[in-house]
Short mmCIF file of C-alpha atoms and ligand atoms in Angstrom, two decimals:
data_model
loop_
_atom_site.label_atom_id
_atom_site.label_comp_id
_atom_site.label_asym_id
_atom_site.label_seq_id
_atom_site.Cartn_x
_atom_site.Cartn_y
_atom_site.Cartn_z
CA UNK A 8 -22.20 -123.51 -155.53
CA UNK A 9 -20.75 -121.44 -152.73
CA UNK A 10 -22.93 -118.51 -151.81
CA UNK A 11 -21.07 -115.28 -151.28
CA UNK A 12 -22.75 -111.91 -150.84
CA UNK A 13 -22.11 -111.35 -154.56
CA UNK A 14 -23.64 -114.59 -155.83
CA UNK A 15 -26.48 -114.90 -153.33
CA UNK A 16 -29.67 -113.44 -154.64
CA UNK A 17 -32.81 -113.16 -152.60
CA UNK A 18 -35.71 -115.06 -154.16
CA UNK A 19 -37.94 -112.83 -156.22
CA UNK A 20 -40.81 -113.14 -153.77
CA UNK A 21 -41.89 -109.79 -152.36
CA UNK A 22 -40.79 -109.71 -148.72
CA UNK A 23 -43.71 -108.92 -146.43
CA UNK A 24 -42.71 -106.47 -143.71
CA UNK A 25 -44.21 -107.59 -140.43
CA UNK A 26 -45.59 -104.14 -139.70
CA UNK A 27 -48.57 -103.60 -141.93
CA UNK A 28 -49.98 -100.11 -141.38
CA UNK A 29 -53.30 -100.89 -143.02
CA UNK A 30 -53.74 -104.00 -140.88
CA UNK A 31 -53.04 -102.13 -137.63
CA UNK A 32 -55.33 -99.26 -138.65
CA UNK A 33 -58.09 -101.73 -139.48
CA UNK A 34 -57.94 -103.13 -135.93
CA UNK A 35 -58.25 -99.64 -134.51
CA UNK A 36 -61.29 -98.73 -136.60
CA UNK A 37 -64.84 -99.53 -135.61
CA UNK A 38 -67.16 -98.94 -132.74
CA UNK A 39 -66.30 -98.61 -129.12
CA UNK A 40 -66.58 -102.06 -127.53
CA UNK A 41 -69.27 -102.80 -124.96
CA UNK A 42 -68.38 -103.50 -121.33
CA UNK A 43 -69.23 -107.15 -122.04
CA UNK A 44 -66.68 -107.32 -124.86
CA UNK A 45 -64.03 -105.67 -122.70
CA UNK A 46 -64.76 -108.08 -119.86
CA UNK A 47 -64.42 -111.07 -122.18
CA UNK A 48 -60.95 -109.96 -123.21
CA UNK A 49 -59.97 -109.33 -119.61
CA UNK A 50 -61.16 -112.79 -118.55
CA UNK A 51 -59.11 -114.32 -121.34
CA UNK A 52 -56.01 -112.50 -120.13
CA UNK A 53 -56.56 -113.44 -116.49
CA UNK A 54 -56.95 -117.05 -117.64
CA UNK A 55 -53.45 -116.67 -119.01
CA UNK A 56 -54.44 -116.88 -122.65
CA UNK A 57 -52.47 -114.64 -124.98
CA UNK A 58 -54.44 -111.73 -126.36
CA UNK A 59 -54.70 -111.34 -130.12
CA UNK A 60 -54.23 -108.04 -131.95
CA UNK A 61 -58.02 -107.83 -132.15
CA UNK A 62 -58.41 -108.39 -128.38
CA UNK A 63 -55.78 -105.77 -127.61
CA UNK A 64 -57.44 -103.31 -129.97
CA UNK A 65 -60.67 -103.89 -128.05
CA UNK A 66 -58.94 -102.75 -124.87
CA UNK A 67 -57.35 -99.78 -126.64
CA UNK A 68 -60.68 -98.61 -128.02
CA UNK A 69 -62.44 -98.90 -124.65
CA UNK A 70 -61.91 -95.42 -123.26
CA UNK A 71 -64.97 -94.98 -121.03
CA UNK A 72 -64.30 -94.67 -117.30
CA UNK A 73 -65.84 -98.03 -116.40
CA UNK A 74 -63.82 -100.01 -118.95
CA UNK A 75 -60.60 -98.22 -118.06
CA UNK A 76 -61.16 -99.01 -114.38
CA UNK A 77 -61.75 -102.70 -115.25
CA UNK A 78 -58.60 -102.84 -117.38
CA UNK A 79 -56.46 -101.26 -114.64
CA UNK A 80 -57.86 -103.53 -111.96
CA UNK A 81 -57.19 -106.63 -114.09
CA UNK A 82 -53.68 -105.47 -114.95
CA UNK A 83 -52.93 -104.99 -111.27
CA UNK A 84 -54.18 -108.49 -110.50
CA UNK A 85 -52.28 -110.12 -113.37
CA UNK A 86 -49.12 -108.30 -112.39
CA UNK A 87 -49.41 -109.56 -108.84
CA UNK A 88 -49.89 -113.12 -110.06
CA UNK A 89 -47.00 -113.06 -112.52
CA UNK A 90 -44.41 -110.92 -110.76
CA UNK A 91 -45.43 -110.80 -107.12
CA UNK A 92 -44.18 -107.56 -105.59
CA UNK A 93 -40.63 -107.54 -106.97
CA UNK A 94 -39.29 -104.51 -108.83
CA UNK A 95 -35.98 -104.86 -110.62
CA UNK A 96 -33.61 -101.89 -110.38
CA UNK A 97 -30.94 -100.71 -112.79
CA UNK A 98 -29.13 -97.55 -113.91
CA UNK A 99 -28.26 -96.21 -117.36
CA UNK A 100 -24.63 -95.40 -118.12
CA UNK A 101 -24.11 -93.11 -121.11
CA UNK A 102 -20.79 -93.99 -122.74
CA UNK A 103 -20.64 -91.57 -125.65
CA UNK A 104 -22.83 -89.07 -127.49
CA UNK A 105 -21.17 -88.77 -130.88
CA UNK A 106 -23.87 -89.40 -133.40
CA UNK A 107 -24.24 -89.48 -137.18
CA UNK A 108 -28.02 -89.32 -137.11
CA UNK A 109 -30.39 -86.43 -136.96
CA UNK A 110 -33.34 -87.73 -134.97
CA UNK A 111 -35.49 -84.63 -134.63
CA UNK A 112 -36.30 -85.35 -130.97
CA UNK A 113 -32.81 -86.01 -129.58
CA UNK A 114 -30.24 -83.70 -128.00
CA UNK A 115 -27.43 -85.88 -129.38
CA UNK A 116 -28.42 -85.46 -133.04
CA UNK A 117 -25.58 -84.52 -135.36
CA UNK A 118 -27.17 -81.18 -136.24
CA UNK A 119 -27.25 -79.96 -132.63
CA UNK A 120 -24.12 -77.84 -132.63
CA UNK A 121 -24.59 -76.95 -128.97
CA UNK A 122 -24.18 -80.54 -127.82
CA UNK A 123 -20.86 -81.08 -126.07
CA UNK A 124 -19.53 -84.33 -127.54
CA UNK A 125 -17.63 -86.83 -125.43
CA UNK A 126 -16.85 -90.48 -125.16
CA UNK A 127 -15.75 -91.78 -121.79
CA UNK A 128 -12.09 -92.79 -121.74
CA UNK A 129 -11.30 -96.17 -120.18
CA UNK A 130 -10.30 -94.41 -116.94
CA UNK A 131 -13.46 -92.30 -116.89
CA UNK A 132 -15.55 -95.38 -117.58
CA UNK A 133 -13.97 -97.19 -114.64
CA UNK A 134 -14.60 -94.19 -112.38
CA UNK A 135 -18.24 -94.06 -113.44
CA UNK A 136 -18.72 -97.75 -112.73
CA UNK A 137 -17.01 -97.46 -109.35
CA UNK A 138 -19.31 -94.56 -108.45
CA UNK A 139 -22.34 -96.63 -109.50
CA UNK A 140 -21.10 -99.61 -107.49
CA UNK A 141 -20.63 -97.33 -104.48
CA UNK A 142 -24.36 -96.58 -104.67
CA UNK A 143 -25.20 -100.29 -104.70
CA UNK A 144 -25.99 -100.75 -108.40
CA UNK A 145 -25.60 -104.25 -109.84
CA UNK A 146 -27.35 -103.93 -113.20
CA UNK A 147 -26.51 -101.30 -115.80
CA UNK A 148 -27.54 -100.43 -119.31
CA UNK A 149 -24.81 -98.92 -121.47
CA UNK A 150 -26.07 -96.28 -123.90
CA UNK A 151 -24.30 -95.09 -127.06
CA UNK A 152 -25.01 -92.65 -129.85
CA UNK A 153 -24.70 -94.07 -133.37
CA UNK A 154 -21.24 -93.35 -134.64
CA UNK A 155 -18.52 -95.05 -136.67
CA UNK A 156 -16.31 -95.15 -133.59
CA UNK A 157 -18.86 -97.13 -131.57
CA UNK A 158 -18.11 -100.38 -133.38
CA UNK A 159 -19.29 -103.77 -132.10
CA UNK A 160 -15.75 -104.36 -130.89
CA UNK A 161 -15.78 -101.05 -128.99
CA UNK A 162 -19.13 -101.92 -127.40
CA UNK A 163 -17.84 -105.40 -126.47
CA UNK A 164 -14.59 -103.98 -125.04
CA UNK A 165 -16.57 -101.42 -123.04
CA UNK A 166 -18.76 -104.20 -121.63
CA UNK A 167 -15.71 -106.28 -120.65
CA UNK A 168 -14.16 -103.28 -118.91
CA UNK A 169 -17.36 -102.65 -116.95
CA UNK A 170 -17.64 -106.28 -115.85
CA UNK A 171 -14.03 -106.10 -114.68
CA UNK A 172 -14.60 -103.19 -112.27
CA UNK A 173 -14.99 -104.45 -108.69
CA UNK A 174 -14.94 -102.07 -105.78
CA UNK A 175 -15.46 -103.38 -102.25
CA UNK A 176 -18.44 -105.70 -102.47
CA UNK A 177 -19.45 -103.85 -105.63
CA UNK A 178 -19.65 -105.47 -109.05
CA UNK A 179 -21.82 -105.22 -112.12
CA UNK A 180 -23.53 -108.54 -112.70
CA UNK A 181 -25.64 -107.74 -115.69
CA UNK A 182 -24.98 -105.31 -118.45
CA UNK A 183 -27.60 -104.47 -121.04
CA UNK A 184 -26.95 -102.38 -124.13
CA UNK A 185 -28.91 -99.66 -125.91
CA UNK A 186 -27.10 -98.81 -129.12
CA UNK A 187 -27.47 -98.74 -132.86
CA UNK A 188 -28.66 -101.73 -134.90
CA UNK A 189 -25.77 -104.02 -135.88
CA UNK A 190 -25.24 -106.62 -138.56
CA UNK A 191 -25.24 -110.30 -137.62
CA UNK A 192 -21.48 -110.41 -137.14
CA UNK A 193 -21.65 -107.31 -134.96
CA UNK A 194 -24.30 -108.84 -132.71
CA UNK A 195 -22.12 -111.95 -132.37
CA UNK A 196 -19.17 -109.83 -131.27
CA UNK A 197 -21.23 -108.06 -128.63
CA UNK A 198 -22.84 -111.26 -127.40
CA UNK A 199 -19.42 -112.78 -126.77
CA UNK A 200 -18.78 -110.07 -124.17
CA UNK A 201 -21.55 -111.60 -122.05
CA UNK A 202 -24.13 -108.87 -122.37
CA UNK A 203 -27.71 -109.27 -121.15
CA UNK A 204 -30.39 -107.58 -123.23
CA UNK A 205 -29.72 -105.66 -126.45
CA UNK A 206 -32.33 -102.92 -126.65
CA UNK A 207 -33.33 -101.11 -129.82
CA UNK A 208 -36.38 -98.88 -129.93
CA UNK A 209 -38.13 -98.48 -133.26
CA UNK A 210 -39.12 -94.98 -132.07
CA UNK A 211 -42.20 -94.99 -134.29
CA UNK A 212 -43.51 -98.01 -136.16
CA UNK A 213 -45.33 -95.77 -138.62
CA UNK A 214 -43.10 -95.59 -141.73
CA UNK A 215 -44.26 -92.14 -142.86
CA UNK A 216 -43.84 -90.60 -139.43
CA UNK A 217 -40.49 -92.39 -139.11
CA UNK A 218 -39.29 -90.73 -142.30
CA UNK A 219 -40.17 -87.28 -140.97
CA UNK A 220 -38.25 -87.71 -137.72
CA UNK A 221 -35.19 -89.37 -139.23
CA UNK A 222 -34.08 -87.21 -142.14
CA UNK A 223 -30.46 -88.34 -142.42
CA UNK A 224 -27.84 -90.76 -141.22
CA UNK A 225 -28.01 -94.56 -141.08
CA UNK A 226 -31.08 -94.46 -138.86
CA UNK A 227 -33.02 -93.12 -141.84
CA UNK A 228 -33.52 -96.72 -142.93
CA UNK A 229 -36.77 -97.80 -141.20
CA UNK A 230 -36.50 -101.36 -142.37
CA UNK A 231 -32.90 -101.92 -141.32
CA UNK A 232 -33.87 -100.80 -137.82
CA UNK A 233 -37.07 -102.83 -137.76
CA UNK A 234 -35.22 -106.03 -138.63
CA UNK A 235 -32.29 -105.39 -136.26
CA UNK A 236 -33.47 -107.75 -133.57
CA UNK A 237 -34.04 -110.46 -136.17
CA UNK A 238 -30.33 -110.17 -136.96
CA UNK A 239 -29.61 -110.35 -133.23
CA UNK A 240 -31.56 -113.61 -133.09
CA UNK A 241 -29.68 -114.92 -136.13
CA UNK A 242 -26.48 -114.16 -134.22
CA UNK A 243 -27.69 -116.19 -131.25
CA UNK A 244 -28.43 -113.10 -129.18
CA UNK A 245 -31.91 -114.04 -128.10
CA UNK A 246 -32.28 -111.60 -125.24
CA UNK A 247 -33.65 -108.45 -126.85
CA UNK A 248 -35.67 -105.40 -125.84
CA UNK A 249 -38.06 -103.43 -128.02
CA UNK A 250 -39.63 -100.02 -127.53
CA UNK A 251 -41.33 -97.01 -129.06
CA UNK A 252 -40.85 -93.35 -128.28
CA UNK A 253 -44.32 -92.16 -127.33
CA UNK A 254 -45.21 -88.71 -128.60
CA UNK A 255 -44.02 -89.18 -132.18
CA UNK A 256 -47.19 -90.76 -133.49
CA UNK A 257 -50.58 -92.04 -132.26
CA UNK A 258 -50.02 -94.06 -129.07
CA UNK A 259 -52.75 -96.51 -130.02
CA UNK A 260 -51.00 -97.38 -133.25
CA UNK A 261 -47.64 -97.75 -131.49
CA UNK A 262 -49.09 -100.01 -128.80
CA UNK A 263 -50.55 -102.41 -131.35
CA UNK A 264 -47.35 -102.25 -133.39
CA UNK A 265 -45.31 -103.21 -130.32
CA UNK A 266 -47.56 -106.21 -129.89
CA UNK A 267 -47.09 -107.08 -133.57
CA UNK A 268 -43.33 -106.95 -133.04
CA UNK A 269 -43.65 -109.29 -130.04
CA UNK A 270 -45.75 -111.69 -132.11
CA UNK A 271 -43.23 -111.58 -134.94
CA UNK A 272 -40.30 -112.48 -132.67
CA UNK A 273 -42.29 -115.23 -130.97
CA UNK A 274 -43.45 -116.70 -134.26
CA UNK A 275 -40.04 -116.67 -135.90
CA UNK A 276 -37.71 -117.45 -133.00
CA UNK A 277 -39.92 -118.97 -130.36
CA UNK A 278 -38.94 -116.28 -127.91
CA UNK A 279 -40.52 -112.89 -127.45
CA UNK A 280 -38.61 -109.79 -126.35
CA UNK A 281 -37.34 -109.77 -122.80
CA UNK A 282 -38.52 -106.22 -122.25
CA UNK A 283 -40.67 -103.49 -123.73
CA UNK A 284 -39.87 -99.81 -123.14
CA UNK A 285 -42.23 -96.92 -123.75
CA UNK A 286 -40.27 -93.72 -123.22
CA UNK A 287 -42.35 -90.57 -123.54
CA UNK A 288 -40.88 -87.58 -125.36
CA UNK A 289 -39.05 -85.20 -123.04
CA UNK A 290 -37.61 -81.76 -123.58
CA UNK A 291 -34.11 -81.91 -125.06
CA UNK A 292 -31.39 -79.47 -126.04
CA UNK A 293 -32.53 -77.48 -129.09
CA UNK A 294 -35.54 -79.65 -129.78
CA UNK A 295 -38.80 -78.05 -130.85
CA UNK A 296 -41.42 -80.59 -129.94
CA UNK A 297 -44.73 -80.78 -131.80
CA UNK A 298 -47.36 -81.72 -129.20
CA UNK A 299 -49.81 -83.25 -131.68
CA UNK A 300 -49.18 -86.79 -130.47
CA UNK A 301 -48.23 -86.01 -126.87
CA UNK A 302 -49.55 -88.75 -124.58
CA UNK A 303 -51.41 -87.64 -121.46
CA UNK A 304 -50.64 -89.21 -118.08
CA UNK A 305 -54.01 -90.96 -118.09
CA UNK A 306 -53.46 -92.50 -121.51
CA UNK A 307 -49.91 -93.46 -120.53
CA UNK A 308 -51.15 -95.40 -117.50
CA UNK A 309 -53.87 -97.03 -119.60
CA UNK A 310 -51.34 -98.04 -122.21
CA UNK A 311 -49.15 -99.73 -119.56
CA UNK A 312 -52.15 -101.63 -118.16
CA UNK A 313 -53.13 -102.79 -121.67
CA UNK A 314 -49.61 -103.96 -122.45
CA UNK A 315 -49.52 -105.85 -119.15
CA UNK A 316 -52.68 -107.73 -120.10
CA UNK A 317 -51.51 -108.33 -123.67
CA UNK A 318 -47.99 -109.62 -122.92
CA UNK A 319 -47.99 -110.86 -119.31
CA UNK A 320 -44.52 -112.39 -119.33
CA UNK A 321 -42.59 -109.53 -120.92
CA UNK A 322 -40.73 -107.16 -118.59
CA UNK A 323 -42.04 -103.59 -118.79
CA UNK A 324 -39.57 -100.77 -118.18
CA UNK A 325 -40.40 -97.23 -117.05
CA UNK A 326 -37.42 -94.90 -116.79
CA UNK A 327 -36.64 -91.69 -114.93
CA UNK A 328 -37.94 -89.74 -117.90
CA UNK A 329 -41.21 -89.94 -115.98
CA UNK A 330 -42.00 -88.07 -112.75
CA UNK A 331 -41.84 -90.06 -109.52
CA UNK A 332 -45.65 -89.96 -109.16
CA UNK A 333 -46.23 -91.35 -112.64
CA UNK A 334 -43.68 -94.10 -112.04
CA UNK A 335 -45.39 -94.98 -108.79
CA UNK A 336 -48.70 -95.24 -110.62
CA UNK A 337 -47.51 -97.46 -113.47
CA UNK A 338 -45.70 -99.77 -111.07
CA UNK A 339 -49.14 -100.82 -109.89
CA UNK A 340 -50.41 -101.69 -113.35
CA UNK A 341 -47.57 -103.49 -114.96
CA UNK A 342 -44.10 -102.01 -114.82
CA UNK A 343 -41.55 -104.51 -113.53
CA UNK A 344 -38.25 -102.62 -113.94
CA UNK A 345 -37.21 -99.05 -113.14
CA UNK A 346 -33.95 -97.15 -112.98
CA UNK A 347 -32.83 -95.39 -109.81
CA UNK A 348 -30.20 -92.75 -109.11
CA UNK A 349 -30.17 -91.90 -112.82
CA UNK A 350 -27.84 -89.29 -114.29
CA UNK A 351 -27.72 -88.75 -118.00
CA UNK A 352 -24.92 -86.21 -118.32
CA UNK A 353 -21.93 -88.13 -119.56
CA UNK A 354 -19.44 -88.60 -116.73
CA UNK A 355 -21.83 -87.35 -114.05
CA UNK A 356 -21.84 -90.36 -111.73
CA UNK A 357 -18.21 -89.84 -110.78
CA UNK A 358 -18.01 -86.06 -110.98
CA UNK A 359 -20.64 -83.56 -110.09
CA UNK A 360 -21.33 -82.21 -113.52
CA UNK A 361 -24.65 -80.55 -112.88
CA UNK A 362 -23.88 -77.19 -114.39
CA UNK A 363 -25.24 -75.41 -117.41
CA UNK A 364 -22.56 -76.53 -119.79
CA UNK A 365 -22.94 -80.12 -118.81
CA UNK A 366 -26.65 -80.12 -119.42
CA UNK A 367 -25.61 -80.10 -123.05
CA UNK A 368 -24.08 -83.53 -122.49
CA UNK A 369 -27.44 -85.12 -121.74
CA UNK A 370 -29.73 -86.56 -124.32
CA UNK A 371 -32.93 -85.17 -122.79
CA UNK A 372 -34.11 -84.00 -119.39
CA UNK A 373 -35.28 -86.48 -116.79
CA UNK A 374 -38.08 -85.90 -114.30
CA UNK A 375 -37.06 -88.28 -111.54
CA UNK A 376 -33.59 -87.47 -110.27
CA UNK A 377 -33.98 -89.20 -106.90
CA UNK A 378 -30.99 -91.15 -105.62
CA UNK A 379 -31.10 -94.94 -105.60
CA UNK A 380 -31.47 -94.72 -101.82
CA UNK A 381 -34.64 -92.64 -102.18
CA UNK A 382 -36.12 -94.80 -104.91
CA UNK A 383 -35.59 -97.88 -102.73
CA UNK A 384 -37.05 -96.07 -99.74
CA UNK A 385 -40.27 -95.40 -101.62
CA UNK A 386 -40.47 -98.95 -102.96
CA UNK A 387 -40.12 -100.30 -99.41
CA UNK A 388 -42.74 -97.85 -98.13
CA UNK A 389 -45.12 -99.04 -100.84
CA UNK A 390 -44.54 -102.71 -99.99
CA UNK A 391 -42.46 -103.59 -103.06
CA UNK A 392 -39.45 -105.85 -102.93
CA UNK A 393 -36.54 -104.02 -104.62
CA UNK A 394 -34.44 -106.53 -106.51
CA UNK A 395 -31.02 -106.54 -108.17
CA UNK A 396 -31.43 -110.17 -109.11
CA UNK A 397 -29.45 -111.54 -112.05
CA UNK A 398 -29.82 -115.24 -111.24
CA UNK A 399 -31.76 -116.55 -114.23
CA UNK A 400 -29.50 -114.94 -116.75
CA UNK A 401 -26.38 -116.23 -115.01
CA UNK A 402 -27.82 -119.72 -114.55
CA UNK A 403 -28.67 -119.81 -118.25
CA UNK A 404 -32.41 -119.76 -117.52
CA UNK A 405 -33.28 -117.53 -120.45
CA UNK A 406 -36.95 -116.88 -121.01
CA UNK A 407 -37.34 -116.58 -117.25
CA UNK A 408 -40.37 -114.37 -117.52
CA UNK A 409 -42.06 -117.19 -119.29
CA UNK A 410 -41.14 -119.50 -116.43
CA UNK A 411 -42.48 -117.04 -113.91
CA UNK A 412 -45.69 -117.15 -115.82
CA UNK A 413 -45.95 -120.81 -116.65
CA UNK A 414 -44.09 -122.82 -114.02
CA UNK A 415 -46.27 -123.09 -110.92
CA UNK A 416 -44.46 -121.87 -107.82
CA UNK A 417 -41.46 -120.52 -109.75
CA UNK A 418 -41.72 -117.09 -108.16
CA UNK A 419 -41.83 -118.42 -104.62
CA UNK A 420 -39.06 -120.96 -105.20
CA UNK A 421 -36.64 -118.75 -107.13
CA UNK A 422 -37.62 -115.14 -107.76
CA UNK A 423 -38.62 -114.06 -104.27
CA UNK A 424 -35.64 -115.73 -102.52
CA UNK A 425 -33.18 -114.29 -105.05
CA UNK A 426 -34.71 -110.83 -104.77
CA UNK A 427 -34.46 -111.08 -100.98
CA UNK A 428 -30.77 -112.02 -101.19
CA UNK A 429 -29.94 -109.05 -103.39
CA UNK A 430 -31.92 -106.69 -101.18
CA UNK A 431 -30.12 -108.04 -98.09
CA UNK A 432 -26.76 -107.44 -99.79
CA UNK A 433 -27.81 -103.89 -100.56
CA UNK A 434 -28.97 -103.32 -96.99
CA UNK A 435 -25.73 -104.69 -95.55
CA UNK A 436 -23.39 -102.79 -97.86
CA UNK A 437 -25.05 -99.52 -98.82
CA UNK A 438 -28.13 -98.68 -96.74
CA UNK A 439 -28.49 -96.38 -93.74
CA UNK A 440 -29.40 -97.97 -90.42
CA UNK A 441 -32.99 -96.75 -90.73
CA UNK A 442 -33.30 -98.22 -94.20
CA UNK A 443 -31.78 -101.49 -93.01
CA UNK A 444 -34.54 -101.80 -90.44
CA UNK A 445 -37.21 -101.03 -93.00
CA UNK A 446 -35.71 -103.45 -95.50
CA UNK A 447 -35.34 -106.34 -93.08
CA UNK A 448 -38.92 -105.78 -91.85
CA UNK A 449 -40.08 -106.24 -95.46
CA UNK A 450 -37.90 -109.34 -95.79
CA UNK A 451 -39.53 -110.81 -92.66
CA UNK A 452 -42.96 -110.25 -94.23
CA UNK A 453 -41.85 -112.02 -97.38
CA UNK A 454 -40.42 -114.93 -95.42
CA UNK A 455 -43.73 -115.41 -93.65
CA UNK A 456 -45.37 -115.97 -97.04
CA UNK A 457 -42.93 -118.63 -98.23
CA UNK A 458 -43.38 -122.34 -97.61
CA UNK A 459 -41.50 -123.53 -94.53
CA UNK A 460 -38.64 -125.42 -96.27
CA UNK A 461 -37.97 -122.53 -98.69
CA UNK A 462 -38.18 -119.99 -95.84
CA UNK A 463 -35.65 -122.04 -93.83
CA UNK A 464 -33.29 -122.16 -96.78
CA UNK A 465 -33.64 -118.40 -97.33
CA UNK A 466 -32.99 -117.67 -93.64
CA UNK A 467 -29.81 -119.77 -93.71
CA UNK A 468 -28.60 -117.90 -96.79
CA UNK A 469 -29.44 -114.54 -95.21
CA UNK A 470 -27.24 -115.50 -92.28
CA UNK A 471 -24.36 -116.16 -94.68
CA UNK A 472 -24.93 -112.74 -96.27
CA UNK A 473 -24.88 -111.06 -92.86
CA UNK A 474 -21.53 -112.76 -92.23
CA UNK A 475 -20.10 -111.28 -95.42
CA UNK A 476 -20.71 -113.81 -98.22
CA UNK A 477 -21.98 -112.27 -101.44
CA UNK A 478 -23.59 -113.21 -104.73
CA UNK A 479 -25.60 -116.14 -103.42
CA UNK A 480 -28.53 -117.19 -105.58
CA UNK A 481 -30.75 -120.11 -106.50
N1 SAM B 17 -28.38 -93.99 -130.48
C1 SAM B 17 -29.03 -95.22 -130.20
C2 SAM B 17 -30.36 -95.29 -130.87
O1 SAM B 17 -30.86 -94.27 -131.31
O2 SAM B 17 -30.89 -96.39 -130.95
C3 SAM B 17 -29.14 -95.31 -128.73
C4 SAM B 17 -30.37 -94.86 -128.18
S1 SAM B 17 -30.71 -93.32 -127.58
C5 SAM B 17 -29.25 -92.78 -126.86
C6 SAM B 17 -31.89 -93.99 -126.40
C7 SAM B 17 -33.34 -93.76 -126.69
O3 SAM B 17 -33.69 -92.53 -126.11
C8 SAM B 17 -33.79 -93.60 -128.12
O4 SAM B 17 -33.96 -94.84 -128.75
C9 SAM B 17 -35.06 -92.80 -127.99
O5 SAM B 17 -36.19 -93.64 -127.94
C10 SAM B 17 -34.91 -92.12 -126.65
N2 SAM B 17 -34.94 -90.66 -126.78
C11 SAM B 17 -34.27 -89.90 -127.65
N3 SAM B 17 -34.60 -88.59 -127.49
C12 SAM B 17 -35.52 -88.54 -126.50
C13 SAM B 17 -36.26 -87.50 -125.87
N4 SAM B 17 -36.15 -86.23 -126.25
N5 SAM B 17 -37.11 -87.82 -124.86
C14 SAM B 17 -37.25 -89.09 -124.46
N6 SAM B 17 -36.57 -90.11 -125.01
C15 SAM B 17 -35.73 -89.86 -126.02
FE1 SF4 B 18 -28.32 -90.41 -132.23
FE2 SF4 B 18 -29.80 -92.22 -130.92
FE3 SF4 B 18 -30.09 -89.59 -130.49
FE4 SF4 B 18 -30.89 -90.59 -132.76
S1 SF4 B 18 -31.72 -91.13 -130.71
S2 SF4 B 18 -29.68 -88.69 -132.54
S3 SF4 B 18 -29.38 -92.16 -133.11
S4 SF4 B 18 -28.31 -90.84 -130.03
#
């Protein structure tokens, strides 16, 4: 018998959703753990054993000052071991804000009549990408509202256009996507355009809360969204990013639910998400925000440290929604990727659109509007190695975070050299003289920590970059 959508019938076994509210709530109940219990979980994590839901709940419930200090210290140590001092940089590029949904928290929601709706034309898109390349960006994430006109083919065509824009030494080497959930065929179409990560945030994993925030439009369907990245996997798109919008529901519940989502993807597809995002609610055009579940800075930092310990090899992203000081703080405890030079108003990279009317073209307000130059300056001052590296993805080494974690010496052999190369390119092509000096001083420090043969190889490659060669990687 040939199965068609009409003849195929799902077996009559009740499908178990992988988010079980009662299960998550049961982990969060109970007494505060003792320092001994917290320490045991921390030791397990530092020994590179994966934490269970129960272990992670132990860390979440430990809110006394001593336990929190232990958790943060351990997260800092684990981060250093797994990632070294690299920080990956990217920028978001908003393509269009037409939207059929009515997410209560978002300036783009269909019901917000004050939103100025636009979709970048091909020419505008090219101008935006050129402006981003002129700043030194190499990695972008394209962001779309959810609308019938943003079809998989449109997303794929947009990606191909972006990859095709090359200005001077500028080019975009990795393009991630944040857009609506697709069907399997749709994910296939987008994958064929050579995208990196496809990000979809569940917003809140709590079904009842989800219902309240998503009254209409396709996004109303909690389950279709929850299973989106399963369809991506079915389509062969195994590089996916998950996230929750913090402030919609209890952060403790969302943190455990994110871990449950990671476990689900690992169990079913043998590969966890590439990244986890944890945007916090920000003010947005015509949004009345109920503060009941607002997450304090202290809890936000704690949550990042706990996630770091729970999922050591998953990239953690903190965007310019957060203030510079908060970003600086969470970089210590787990965040591995940040955006720099971010502008959310559609079309704002190429034109200066910072006026009142154009504020209506942004989805929400950001709190870190520093230029890429300034973000890099602070990273260098703090001893981080800014990286635009795209090597693993282009060499087909998917699951690279797992390699970083599990292959001894992987960071020193591959990650640090590649990060150095991309920083050197940036310094040569886009940095001021003062920043060049600062950047090369940091590179010298890094070289001193590499084994002699690797350091020699890196020095030789740096010489080629100084002479004008580009896109060299291991
Ligand atoms: N329309 C697609 C969707 O909803 O999946 C694309 C994503 S939307 C343009 C990007 C993300 O921004 C959302 O998934 C949501 O988590 C976040 N977001 C929306 N409104 C926000 C707000 N007021 N403050 C902070 N983040 C917000
Ligand atoms: Fe539309 Fe996404 Fe905003 Fe919801 S979050 S209104 S789907 S753009």
